[in-house]
Structures are given as structure tokens and as C-alpha cells.
PDB file of N, CA and C in Angstrom:
ATOM      1  N   MET A   5       9.878   4.773   3.369  1.00  0.00           N
ATOM      2  CA  MET A   5       8.840   4.074   2.630  1.00  0.00           C
ATOM      3  C   MET A   5       7.526   4.195   3.404  1.00  0.00           C
ATOM      4  N   PRO A   6       6.427   4.449   2.721  1.00  0.00           N
ATOM      5  CA  PRO A   6       5.123   4.554   3.387  1.00  0.00           C
ATOM      6  C   PRO A   6       4.578   3.163   3.740  1.00  0.00           C
ATOM      7  N   ILE A   7       5.074   2.600   4.810  1.00  0.00           N
ATOM      8  CA  ILE A   7       4.810   1.212   5.204  1.00  0.00           C
ATOM      9  C   ILE A   7       3.323   0.871   5.194  1.00  0.00           C
ATOM     10  N   ARG A   8       2.504   1.718   5.750  1.00  0.00           N
ATOM     11  CA  ARG A   8       1.077   1.408   5.923  1.00  0.00           C
ATOM     12  C   ARG A   8       0.335   1.258   4.601  1.00  0.00           C
ATOM     13  N   TRP A   9       0.897   1.791   3.534  1.00  0.00           N
ATOM     14  CA  TRP A   9       0.253   1.746   2.216  1.00  0.00           C
ATOM     15  C   TRP A   9       0.966   0.792   1.253  1.00  0.00           C
ATOM     16  N   THR A  10       2.046   0.181   1.709  1.00  0.00           N
ATOM     17  CA  THR A  10       2.900  -0.612   0.823  1.00  0.00           C
ATOM     18  C   THR A  10       2.468  -2.075   0.794  1.00  0.00           C
ATOM     19  N   ALA A  11       2.392  -2.622  -0.407  1.00  0.00           N
ATOM     20  CA  ALA A  11       2.016  -4.028  -0.599  1.00  0.00           C
ATOM     21  C   ALA A  11       3.066  -4.955   0.011  1.00  0.00           C
ATOM     22  N   ILE A  12       2.623  -6.132   0.390  1.00  0.00           N
ATOM     23  CA  ILE A  12       3.500  -7.115   1.027  1.00  0.00           C
ATOM     24  C   ILE A  12       4.760  -7.355   0.211  1.00  0.00           C
ATOM     25  N   GLU A  13       4.588  -7.620  -1.082  1.00  0.00           N
ATOM     26  CA  GLU A  13       5.748  -7.966  -1.907  1.00  0.00           C
ATOM     27  C   GLU A  13       6.700  -6.790  -2.070  1.00  0.00           C
ATOM     28  N   ALA A  14       6.169  -5.573  -2.072  1.00  0.00           N
ATOM     29  CA  ALA A  14       7.022  -4.391  -2.216  1.00  0.00           C
ATOM     30  C   ALA A  14       7.830  -4.128  -0.947  1.00  0.00           C
ATOM     31  N   LEU A  15       7.319  -4.566   0.200  1.00  0.00           N
ATOM     32  CA  LEU A  15       8.093  -4.448   1.434  1.00  0.00           C
ATOM     33  C   LEU A  15       9.386  -5.246   1.332  1.00  0.00           C
ATOM     34  N   ASP A  16       9.317  -6.387   0.668  1.00  0.00           N
ATOM     35  CA  ASP A  16      10.482  -7.263   0.547  1.00  0.00           C
ATOM     36  C   ASP A  16      11.404  -6.866  -0.595  1.00  0.00           C
ATOM     37  N   THR A  17      10.826  -6.519  -1.732  1.00  0.00           N
ATOM     38  CA  THR A  17      11.640  -6.302  -2.934  1.00  0.00           C
ATOM     39  C   THR A  17      11.966  -4.843  -3.198  1.00  0.00           C
ATOM     40  N   GLN A  18      11.216  -3.943  -2.584  1.00  0.00           N
ATOM     41  CA  GLN A  18      11.337  -2.506  -2.849  1.00  0.00           C
ATOM     42  C   GLN A  18      11.043  -2.193  -4.314  1.00  0.00           C
ATOM     43  N   GLU A  19      10.331  -3.096  -4.984  1.00  0.00           N
ATOM     44  CA  GLU A  19       9.906  -2.882  -6.364  1.00  0.00           C
ATOM     45  C   GLU A  19       8.409  -2.610  -6.356  1.00  0.00           C
ATOM     46  N   PHE A  20       8.031  -1.594  -7.113  1.00  0.00           N
ATOM     47  CA  PHE A  20       6.638  -1.178  -7.133  1.00  0.00           C
ATOM     48  C   PHE A  20       6.055  -1.402  -8.519  1.00  0.00           C
ATOM     49  N   THR A  21       4.861  -1.947  -8.553  1.00  0.00           N
ATOM     50  CA  THR A  21       4.189  -2.300  -9.801  1.00  0.00           C
ATOM     51  C   THR A  21       2.759  -1.768  -9.755  1.00  0.00           C
ATOM     52  N   SER A  22       2.055  -1.930 -10.849  1.00  0.00           N
ATOM     53  CA  SER A  22       0.642  -1.528 -10.830  1.00  0.00           C
ATOM     54  C   SER A  22      -0.132  -2.383  -9.824  1.00  0.00           C
ATOM     55  N   GLN A  23       0.287  -3.637  -9.638  1.00  0.00           N
ATOM     56  CA  GLN A  23      -0.388  -4.493  -8.653  1.00  0.00           C
ATOM     57  C   GLN A  23      -0.136  -4.003  -7.223  1.00  0.00           C
ATOM     58  N   SER A  24       1.080  -3.530  -6.948  1.00  0.00           N
ATOM     59  CA  SER A  24       1.330  -2.992  -5.607  1.00  0.00           C
ATOM     60  C   SER A  24       0.597  -1.662  -5.422  1.00  0.00           C
ATOM     61  N   ASP A  25       0.425  -0.914  -6.514  1.00  0.00           N
ATOM     62  CA  ASP A  25      -0.364   0.317  -6.444  1.00  0.00           C
ATOM     63  C   ASP A  25      -1.832   0.015  -6.140  1.00  0.00           C
ATOM     64  N   VAL A  26      -2.339  -1.094  -6.645  1.00  0.00           N
ATOM     65  CA  VAL A  26      -3.719  -1.490  -6.343  1.00  0.00           C
ATOM     66  C   VAL A  26      -3.862  -1.748  -4.844  1.00  0.00           C
ATOM     67  N   TRP A  27      -2.874  -2.411  -4.238  1.00  0.00           N
ATOM     68  CA  TRP A  27      -2.883  -2.619  -2.785  1.00  0.00           C
ATOM     69  C   TRP A  27      -3.010  -1.266  -2.085  1.00  0.00           C
ATOM     70  N   SER A  28      -2.159  -0.317  -2.478  1.00  0.00           N
ATOM     71  CA  SER A  28      -2.173   1.011  -1.869  1.00  0.00           C
ATOM     72  C   SER A  28      -3.519   1.701  -2.071  1.00  0.00           C
ATOM     73  N   PHE A  29      -4.109   1.504  -3.237  1.00  0.00           N
ATOM     74  CA  PHE A  29      -5.422   2.077  -3.517  1.00  0.00           C
ATOM     75  C   PHE A  29      -6.466   1.530  -2.543  1.00  0.00           C
ATOM     76  N   GLY A  30      -6.383   0.248  -2.234  1.00  0.00           N
ATOM     77  CA  GLY A  30      -7.299  -0.335  -1.250  1.00  0.00           C
ATOM     78  C   GLY A  30      -7.168   0.340   0.109  1.00  0.00           C
ATOM     79  N   ILE A  31      -5.935   0.629   0.509  1.00  0.00           N
ATOM     80  CA  ILE A  31      -5.706   1.338   1.772  1.00  0.00           C
ATOM     81  C   ILE A  31      -6.290   2.750   1.683  1.00  0.00           C
ATOM     82  N   LEU A  32      -6.047   3.421   0.560  1.00  0.00           N
ATOM     83  CA  LEU A  32      -6.595   4.761   0.353  1.00  0.00           C
ATOM     84  C   LEU A  32      -8.118   4.760   0.467  1.00  0.00           C
ATOM     85  N   MET A  33      -8.749   3.741  -0.077  1.00  0.00           N
ATOM     86  CA  MET A  33     -10.211   3.644   0.019  1.00  0.00           C
ATOM     87  C   MET A  33     -10.659   3.621   1.485  1.00  0.00           C
ATOM     88  N   THR A  34      -9.925   2.907   2.339  1.00  0.00           N
ATOM     89  CA  THR A  34     -10.310   2.874   3.757  1.00  0.00           C
ATOM     90  C   THR A  34     -10.130   4.244   4.391  1.00  0.00           C
ATOM     91  N   GLU A  35      -9.088   4.960   3.978  1.00  0.00           N
ATOM     92  CA  GLU A  35      -8.897   6.319   4.506  1.00  0.00           C
ATOM     93  C   GLU A  35     -10.074   7.215   4.130  1.00  0.00           C
ATOM     94  N   ILE A  36     -10.514   7.103   2.896  1.00  0.00           N
ATOM     95  CA  ILE A  36     -11.646   7.913   2.436  1.00  0.00           C
ATOM     96  C   ILE A  36     -12.901   7.558   3.232  1.00  0.00           C
ATOM     97  N   LEU A  37     -13.151   6.277   3.393  1.00  0.00           N
ATOM     98  CA  LEU A  37     -14.363   5.827   4.082  1.00  0.00           C
ATOM     99  C   LEU A  37     -14.358   6.150   5.573  1.00  0.00           C
ATOM    100  N   THR A  38     -13.158   6.317   6.150  1.00  0.00           N
ATOM    101  CA  THR A  38     -13.060   6.666   7.572  1.00  0.00           C
ATOM    102  C   THR A  38     -12.807   8.157   7.766  1.00  0.00           C
ATOM    103  N   LYS A  39     -12.976   8.915   6.679  1.00  0.00           N
ATOM    104  CA  LYS A  39     -12.800  10.373   6.723  1.00  0.00           C
ATOM    105  C   LYS A  39     -11.387  10.762   7.147  1.00  0.00           C
ATOM    106  N   GLY A  40     -10.413  10.024   6.621  1.00  0.00           N
ATOM    107  CA  GLY A  40      -9.015  10.394   6.805  1.00  0.00           C
ATOM    108  C   GLY A  40      -8.276   9.729   7.943  1.00  0.00           C
ATOM    109  N   ARG A  41      -8.869   8.734   8.568  1.00  0.00           N
ATOM    110  CA  ARG A  41      -8.158   8.047   9.650  1.00  0.00           C
ATOM    111  C   ARG A  41      -6.928   7.336   9.092  1.00  0.00           C
ATOM    112  N   VAL A  42      -5.820   7.476   9.784  1.00  0.00           N
ATOM    113  CA  VAL A  42      -4.587   6.805   9.382  1.00  0.00           C
ATOM    114  C   VAL A  42      -4.791   5.299   9.510  1.00  0.00           C
ATOM    115  N   PRO A  43      -4.400   4.533   8.499  1.00  0.00           N
ATOM    116  CA  PRO A  43      -4.559   3.076   8.599  1.00  0.00           C
ATOM    117  C   PRO A  43      -3.675   2.485   9.697  1.00  0.00           C
ATOM    118  N   TYR A  44      -4.178   1.465  10.340  1.00  0.00           N
ATOM    119  CA  TYR A  44      -3.468   0.770  11.418  1.00  0.00           C
ATOM    120  C   TYR A  44      -3.130   1.732  12.562  1.00  0.00           C
ATOM    121  N   VAL A  45      -4.057   2.600  12.892  1.00  0.00           N
ATOM    122  CA  VAL A  45      -3.833   3.599  13.932  1.00  0.00           C
ATOM    123  C   VAL A  45      -3.402   2.925  15.234  1.00  0.00           C
ATOM    124  N   GLY A  46      -2.399   3.501  15.864  1.00  0.00           N
ATOM    125  CA  GLY A  46      -1.888   2.976  17.125  1.00  0.00           C
ATOM    126  C   GLY A  46      -0.816   1.913  16.981  1.00  0.00           C
ATOM    127  N   TRP A  47      -0.539   1.476  15.768  1.00  0.00           N
ATOM    128  CA  TRP A  47       0.480   0.456  15.537  1.00  0.00           C
ATOM    129  C   TRP A  47       1.749   1.115  15.014  1.00  0.00           C
ATOM    130  N   ASP A  48       2.895   0.615  15.457  1.00  0.00           N
ATOM    131  CA  ASP A  48       4.142   1.085  14.852  1.00  0.00           C
ATOM    132  C   ASP A  48       4.372   0.310  13.552  1.00  0.00           C
ATOM    133  N   ASN A  49       5.319   0.777  12.753  1.00  0.00           N
ATOM    134  CA  ASN A  49       5.541   0.172  11.434  1.00  0.00           C
ATOM    135  C   ASN A  49       5.919  -1.302  11.510  1.00  0.00           C
ATOM    136  N   ASP A  50       6.723  -1.680  12.501  1.00  0.00           N
ATOM    137  CA  ASP A  50       7.110  -3.092  12.628  1.00  0.00           C
ATOM    138  C   ASP A  50       5.896  -3.980  12.890  1.00  0.00           C
ATOM    139  N   THR A  51       4.969  -3.497  13.694  1.00  0.00           N
ATOM    140  CA  THR A  51       3.750  -4.257  13.973  1.00  0.00           C
ATOM    141  C   THR A  51       2.894  -4.373  12.716  1.00  0.00           C
ATOM    142  N   VAL A  52       2.772  -3.277  11.972  1.00  0.00           N
ATOM    143  CA  VAL A  52       2.012  -3.310  10.721  1.00  0.00           C
ATOM    144  C   VAL A  52       2.585  -4.376   9.796  1.00  0.00           C
ATOM    145  N   ILE A  53       3.893  -4.354   9.598  1.00  0.00           N
ATOM    146  CA  ILE A  53       4.547  -5.320   8.702  1.00  0.00           C
ATOM    147  C   ILE A  53       4.287  -6.748   9.168  1.00  0.00           C
ATOM    148  N   ALA A  54       4.511  -7.007  10.444  1.00  0.00           N
ATOM    149  CA  ALA A  54       4.340  -8.365  10.972  1.00  0.00           C
ATOM    150  C   ALA A  54       2.897  -8.840  10.823  1.00  0.00           C
ATOM    151  N   GLN A  55       1.945  -7.995  11.154  1.00  0.00           N
ATOM    152  CA  GLN A  55       0.539  -8.402  11.100  1.00  0.00           C
ATOM    153  C   GLN A  55       0.050  -8.604   9.667  1.00  0.00           C
ATOM    154  N   VAL A  56       0.448  -7.718   8.761  1.00  0.00           N
ATOM    155  CA  VAL A  56       0.029  -7.866   7.364  1.00  0.00           C
ATOM    156  C   VAL A  56       0.634  -9.134   6.770  1.00  0.00           C
ATOM    157  N   ARG A  57       1.867  -9.427   7.099  1.00  0.00           N
ATOM    158  CA  ARG A  57       2.488 -10.672   6.611  1.00  0.00           C
ATOM    159  C   ARG A  57       1.758 -11.897   7.143  1.00  0.00           C
ATOM    160  N   ARG A  58       1.192 -11.797   8.334  1.00  0.00           N
ATOM    161  CA  ARG A  58       0.434 -12.916   8.920  1.00  0.00           C
ATOM    162  C   ARG A  58      -0.976 -13.020   8.347  1.00  0.00           C
ATOM    163  N   GLY A  59      -1.364 -12.050   7.519  1.00  0.00           N
ATOM    164  CA  GLY A  59      -2.679 -12.117   6.896  1.00  0.00           C
ATOM    165  C   GLY A  59      -3.691 -11.116   7.410  1.00  0.00           C
ATOM    166  N   TYR A  60      -3.297 -10.293   8.375  1.00  0.00           N
ATOM    167  CA  TYR A  60      -4.237  -9.292   8.881  1.00  0.00           C
ATOM    168  C   TYR A  60      -4.571  -8.290   7.779  1.00  0.00           C
ATOM    169  N   ARG A  61      -5.842  -7.929   7.685  1.00  0.00           N
ATOM    170  CA  ARG A  61      -6.304  -6.887   6.779  1.00  0.00           C
ATOM    171  C   ARG A  61      -7.205  -5.949   7.566  1.00  0.00           C
ATOM    172  N   LEU A  62      -7.166  -4.690   7.209  1.00  0.00           N
ATOM    173  CA  LEU A  62      -8.018  -3.719   7.893  1.00  0.00           C
ATOM    174  C   LEU A  62      -9.468  -4.179   7.831  1.00  0.00           C
ATOM    175  N   PRO A  63     -10.166  -4.125   8.943  1.00  0.00           N
ATOM    176  CA  PRO A  63     -11.569  -4.554   8.943  1.00  0.00           C
ATOM    177  C   PRO A  63     -12.485  -3.459   8.408  1.00  0.00           C
ATOM    178  N   ALA A  64     -13.658  -3.861   7.995  1.00  0.00           N
ATOM    179  CA  ALA A  64     -14.682  -2.911   7.563  1.00  0.00           C
ATOM    180  C   ALA A  64     -15.291  -2.243   8.789  1.00  0.00           C
ATOM    181  N   GLU A  65     -15.711  -1.025   8.605  1.00  0.00           N
ATOM    182  CA  GLU A  65     -16.492  -0.335   9.631  1.00  0.00           C
ATOM    183  C   GLU A  65     -17.944  -0.813   9.498  1.00  0.00           C
ATOM    184  N   ASP A  66     -18.716  -0.631  10.539  1.00  0.00           N
ATOM    185  CA  ASP A  66     -20.110  -1.094  10.537  1.00  0.00           C
ATOM    186  C   ASP A  66     -20.960  -0.462   9.444  1.00  0.00           C
ATOM    187  N   ASP A  67     -20.640   0.775   9.063  1.00  0.00           N
ATOM    188  CA  ASP A  67     -21.483   1.471   8.085  1.00  0.00           C
ATOM    189  C   ASP A  67     -21.030   1.284   6.640  1.00  0.00           C
ATOM    190  N   TRP A  68     -20.033   0.453   6.398  1.00  0.00           N
ATOM    191  CA  TRP A  68     -19.572   0.210   5.028  1.00  0.00           C
ATOM    192  C   TRP A  68     -20.428  -0.880   4.389  1.00  0.00           C
ATOM    193  N   PRO A  69     -20.867  -0.660   3.176  1.00  0.00           N
ATOM    194  CA  PRO A  69     -21.569  -1.738   2.473  1.00  0.00           C
ATOM    195  C   PRO A  69     -20.632  -2.929   2.249  1.00  0.00           C
ATOM    196  N   GLU A  70     -21.142  -4.110   2.485  1.00  0.00           N
ATOM    197  CA  GLU A  70     -20.334  -5.323   2.323  1.00  0.00           C
ATOM    198  C   GLU A  70     -19.780  -5.430   0.909  1.00  0.00           C
ATOM    199  N   SER A  71     -20.577  -5.052  -0.074  1.00  0.00           N
ATOM    200  CA  SER A  71     -20.125  -5.166  -1.466  1.00  0.00           C
ATOM    201  C   SER A  71     -18.922  -4.267  -1.741  1.00  0.00           C
ATOM    202  N   LEU A  72     -18.870  -3.102  -1.124  1.00  0.00           N
ATOM    203  CA  LEU A  72     -17.718  -2.213  -1.300  1.00  0.00           C
ATOM    204  C   LEU A  72     -16.497  -2.777  -0.586  1.00  0.00           C
ATOM    205  N   TYR A  73     -16.694  -3.310   0.611  1.00  0.00           N
ATOM    206  CA  TYR A  73     -15.571  -3.903   1.338  1.00  0.00           C
ATOM    207  C   TYR A  73     -15.006  -5.108   0.587  1.00  0.00           C
ATOM    208  N   GLU A  74     -15.846  -5.861  -0.071  1.00  0.00           N
ATOM    209  CA  GLU A  74     -15.359  -6.999  -0.869  1.00  0.00           C
ATOM    210  C   GLU A  74     -14.433  -6.522  -1.986  1.00  0.00           C
ATOM    211  N   ILE A  75     -14.751  -5.404  -2.603  1.00  0.00           N
ATOM    212  CA  ILE A  75     -13.879  -4.830  -3.632  1.00  0.00           C
ATOM    213  C   ILE A  75     -12.545  -4.432  -3.014  1.00  0.00           C
ATOM    214  N   ILE A  76     -12.600  -3.773  -1.873  1.00  0.00           N
ATOM    215  CA  ILE A  76     -11.379  -3.339  -1.188  1.00  0.00           C
ATOM    216  C   ILE A  76     -10.518  -4.543  -0.821  1.00  0.00           C
ATOM    217  N   LYS A  77     -11.131  -5.578  -0.259  1.00  0.00           N
ATOM    218  CA  LYS A  77     -10.356  -6.768   0.141  1.00  0.00           C
ATOM    219  C   LYS A  77      -9.648  -7.413  -1.040  1.00  0.00           C
ATOM    220  N   ARG A  78     -10.278  -7.379  -2.203  1.00  0.00           N
ATOM    221  CA  ARG A  78      -9.625  -7.956  -3.387  1.00  0.00           C
ATOM    222  C   ARG A  78      -8.331  -7.217  -3.712  1.00  0.00           C
ATOM    223  N   CYS A  79      -8.266  -5.946  -3.379  1.00  0.00           N
ATOM    224  CA  CYS A  79      -7.045  -5.161  -3.614  1.00  0.00           C
ATOM    225  C   CYS A  79      -5.891  -5.647  -2.744  1.00  0.00           C
ATOM    226  N   TRP A  80      -6.199  -6.344  -1.666  1.00  0.00           N
ATOM    227  CA  TRP A  80      -5.181  -6.798  -0.722  1.00  0.00           C
ATOM    228  C   TRP A  80      -4.873  -8.289  -0.829  1.00  0.00           C
ATOM    229  N   ASP A  81      -5.185  -8.877  -1.946  1.00  0.00           N
ATOM    230  CA  ASP A  81      -4.866 -10.298  -2.120  1.00  0.00           C
ATOM    231  C   ASP A  81      -3.363 -10.490  -1.970  1.00  0.00           C
ATOM    232  N   ARG A  82      -2.984 -11.544  -1.283  1.00  0.00           N
ATOM    233  CA  ARG A  82      -1.559 -11.825  -1.084  1.00  0.00           C
ATOM    234  C   ARG A  82      -0.840 -12.005  -2.415  1.00  0.00           C
ATOM    235  N   GLU A  83      -1.539 -12.569  -3.387  1.00  0.00           N
ATOM    236  CA  GLU A  83      -0.961 -12.804  -4.714  1.00  0.00           C
ATOM    237  C   GLU A  83      -1.254 -11.608  -5.619  1.00  0.00           C
ATOM    238  N   PRO A  84      -0.228 -10.844  -5.988  1.00  0.00           N
ATOM    239  CA  PRO A  84      -0.451  -9.632  -6.785  1.00  0.00           C
ATOM    240  C   PRO A  84      -1.248  -9.867  -8.059  1.00  0.00           C
ATOM    241  N   GLN A  85      -1.025 -10.980  -8.733  1.00  0.00           N
ATOM    242  CA  GLN A  85      -1.714 -11.227 -10.004  1.00  0.00           C
ATOM    243  C   GLN A  85      -3.205 -11.483  -9.819  1.00  0.00           C
ATOM    244  N   ARG A  86      -3.634 -11.745  -8.592  1.00  0.00           N
ATOM    245  CA  ARG A  86      -5.064 -11.958  -8.330  1.00  0.00           C
ATOM    246  C   ARG A  86      -5.785 -10.663  -7.946  1.00  0.00           C
ATOM    247  N   ARG A  87      -5.048  -9.590  -7.771  1.00  0.00           N
ATOM    248  CA  ARG A  87      -5.677  -8.306  -7.459  1.00  0.00           C
ATOM    249  C   ARG A  87      -6.342  -7.747  -8.711  1.00  0.00           C
ATOM    250  N   PRO A  88      -7.392  -6.974  -8.531  1.00  0.00           N
ATOM    251  CA  PRO A  88      -8.032  -6.375  -9.710  1.00  0.00           C
ATOM    252  C   PRO A  88      -7.108  -5.359 -10.369  1.00  0.00           C
ATOM    253  N   THR A  89      -7.340  -5.110 -11.634  1.00  0.00           N
ATOM    254  CA  THR A  89      -6.596  -4.067 -12.341  1.00  0.00           C
ATOM    255  C   THR A  89      -7.284  -2.727 -12.079  1.00  0.00           C
ATOM    256  N   PHE A  90      -6.553  -1.647 -12.353  1.00  0.00           N
ATOM    257  CA  PHE A  90      -7.183  -0.331 -12.219  1.00  0.00           C
ATOM    258  C   PHE A  90      -8.294  -0.147 -13.244  1.00  0.00           C
ATOM    259  N   LYS A  91      -8.143  -0.747 -14.398  1.00  0.00           N
ATOM    260  CA  LYS A  91      -9.201  -0.666 -15.408  1.00  0.00           C
ATOM    261  C   LYS A  91     -10.487  -1.288 -14.855  1.00  0.00           C
ATOM    262  N   TYR A  92     -10.363  -2.456 -14.245  1.00  0.00           N
ATOM    263  CA  TYR A  92     -11.514  -3.116 -13.640  1.00  0.00           C
ATOM    264  C   TYR A  92     -12.077  -2.261 -12.501  1.00  0.00           C
ATOM    265  N   LEU A  93     -11.193  -1.762 -11.619  1.00  0.00           N
ATOM    266  CA  LEU A  93     -11.654  -0.953 -10.489  1.00  0.00           C
ATOM    267  C   LEU A  93     -12.390   0.295 -10.966  1.00  0.00           C
ATOM    268  N   ASN A  94     -11.865   0.923 -11.996  1.00  0.00           N
ATOM    269  CA  ASN A  94     -12.523   2.109 -12.544  1.00  0.00           C
ATOM    270  C   ASN A  94     -13.935   1.764 -13.019  1.00  0.00           C
ATOM    271  N   ARG A  95     -14.047   0.679 -13.740  1.00  0.00           N
ATOM    272  CA  ARG A  95     -15.350   0.272 -14.269  1.00  0.00           C
ATOM    273  C   ARG A  95     -16.323  -0.082 -13.143  1.00  0.00           C
ATOM    274  N   ILE A  96     -15.866  -0.897 -12.214  1.00  0.00           N
ATOM    275  CA  ILE A  96     -16.766  -1.384 -11.166  1.00  0.00           C
ATOM    276  C   ILE A  96     -17.143  -0.267 -10.190  1.00  0.00           C
ATOM    277  N   LEU A  97     -16.191   0.582  -9.838  1.00  0.00           N
ATOM    278  CA  LEU A  97     -16.491   1.656  -8.894  1.00  0.00           C
ATOM    279  C   LEU A  97     -17.303   2.775  -9.543  1.00  0.00           C
ATOM    280  N   THR A  98     -17.047   3.047 -10.807  1.00  0.00           N
ATOM    281  CA  THR A  98     -17.862   4.042 -11.512  1.00  0.00           C
ATOM    282  C   THR A  98     -19.316   3.594 -11.530  1.00  0.00           C
ATOM    283  N   GLY A  99     -19.534   2.341 -11.851  1.00  0.00           N
ATOM    284  CA  GLY A  99     -20.889   1.810 -11.835  1.00  0.00           C
ATOM    285  C   GLY A  99     -21.480   1.786 -10.440  1.00  0.00           C
ATOM    286  N   TYR A 100     -20.666   1.432  -9.479  1.00  0.00           N
ATOM    287  CA  TYR A 100     -21.111   1.331  -8.091  1.00  0.00           C
ATOM    288  C   TYR A 100     -21.633   2.676  -7.594  1.00  0.00           C
ATOM    289  N   PHE A 101     -20.838   3.722  -7.800  1.00  0.00           N
ATOM    290  CA  PHE A 101     -21.236   5.035  -7.302  1.00  0.00           C
ATOM    291  C   PHE A 101     -22.289   5.695  -8.187  1.00  0.00           C
ATOM    292  N   ALA A 102     -22.267   5.428  -9.483  1.00  0.00           N
ATOM    293  CA  ALA A 102     -23.274   5.993 -10.391  1.00  0.00           C
ATOM    294  C   ALA A 102     -24.664   5.446 -10.077  1.00  0.00           C
ATOM    295  N   ASP A 103     -24.707   4.206  -9.620  1.00  0.00           N
ATOM    296  CA  ASP A 103     -25.988   3.589  -9.263  1.00  0.00           C
ATOM    297  C   ASP A 103     -26.532   4.116  -7.936  1.00  0.00           C
ATOM    298  N   GLY A 104     -25.725   4.920  -7.241  1.00  0.00           N
ATOM    299  CA  GLY A 104     -26.159   5.471  -5.962  1.00  0.00           C
ATOM    300  C   GLY A 104     -26.159   4.462  -4.845  1.00  0.00           C
ATOM    301  N   GLU A 105     -25.420   3.365  -5.049  1.00  0.00           N
ATOM    302  CA  GLU A 105     -25.414   2.316  -4.030  1.00  0.00           C
ATOM    303  C   GLU A 105     -24.765   2.803  -2.735  1.00  0.00           C
ATOM    304  N   TYR A 106     -23.804   3.701  -2.852  1.00  0.00           N
ATOM    305  CA  TYR A 106     -23.135   4.212  -1.652  1.00  0.00           C
ATOM    306  C   TYR A 106     -23.051   5.720  -1.775  1.00  0.00           C
ATOM    307  N   CYS A 107     -24.041   6.393  -1.299  1.00  0.00           N
ATOM    308  CA  CYS A 107     -24.048   7.863  -1.341  1.00  0.00           C
ATOM    309  C   CYS A 107     -24.615   8.398  -0.050  1.00  0.00           C
TER     310      CYS A 107
END
């Protein structure tokens, strides 16, 4: 299982949903913004699991716009039903990048 990209609830249930995919998408966004850096670099899988369960979330880099990081953080909400949908993410990110806010 790709631990570093897996949502908290999917770690326990091994069931994957669109909400758990949104979590993974948030991780993917950090990879893109860091030009491919592996998430949780230097941590073994057990440490990743323990820290994420305790509430740790990948931090923003200094050059990331706060508004973009806020979108990413919403993807990692502990409660799957509170995460944005892909439809919402598509709309908000399309507008975000079309406006040239992050280019």
C-alpha cells in the first residue's frame, strides 16, 4: 500500500473512496509544488502512519501561496465528508491557475 499517499481511514479499513482519493490528491499537489520530492522524506512508513494519526500534516514551503496551501490542507481533513470533492477542486483550481495567481 502506498502509505505516504493513503488517507487515514483507508489505512485502517483498506477501503478506498473518492474522499480518500482527495487526500491522495493533496499529497500529489505537494509533490508537484516541491518538484517531485517524496512526501515525508526521511521517515519510515510506521512513523508516517503514527504522525498522521496524531494530526501531523505536511507543512507549506515558504514560496507556496497561503491560499493554495489552504486548499491542500482541506484535502487532508480528518473527516472524509469534510474534504472537498473533485468537482469543487477542479472548479477552484482551474480558476486559481487561470487567474495567474500561481504561475
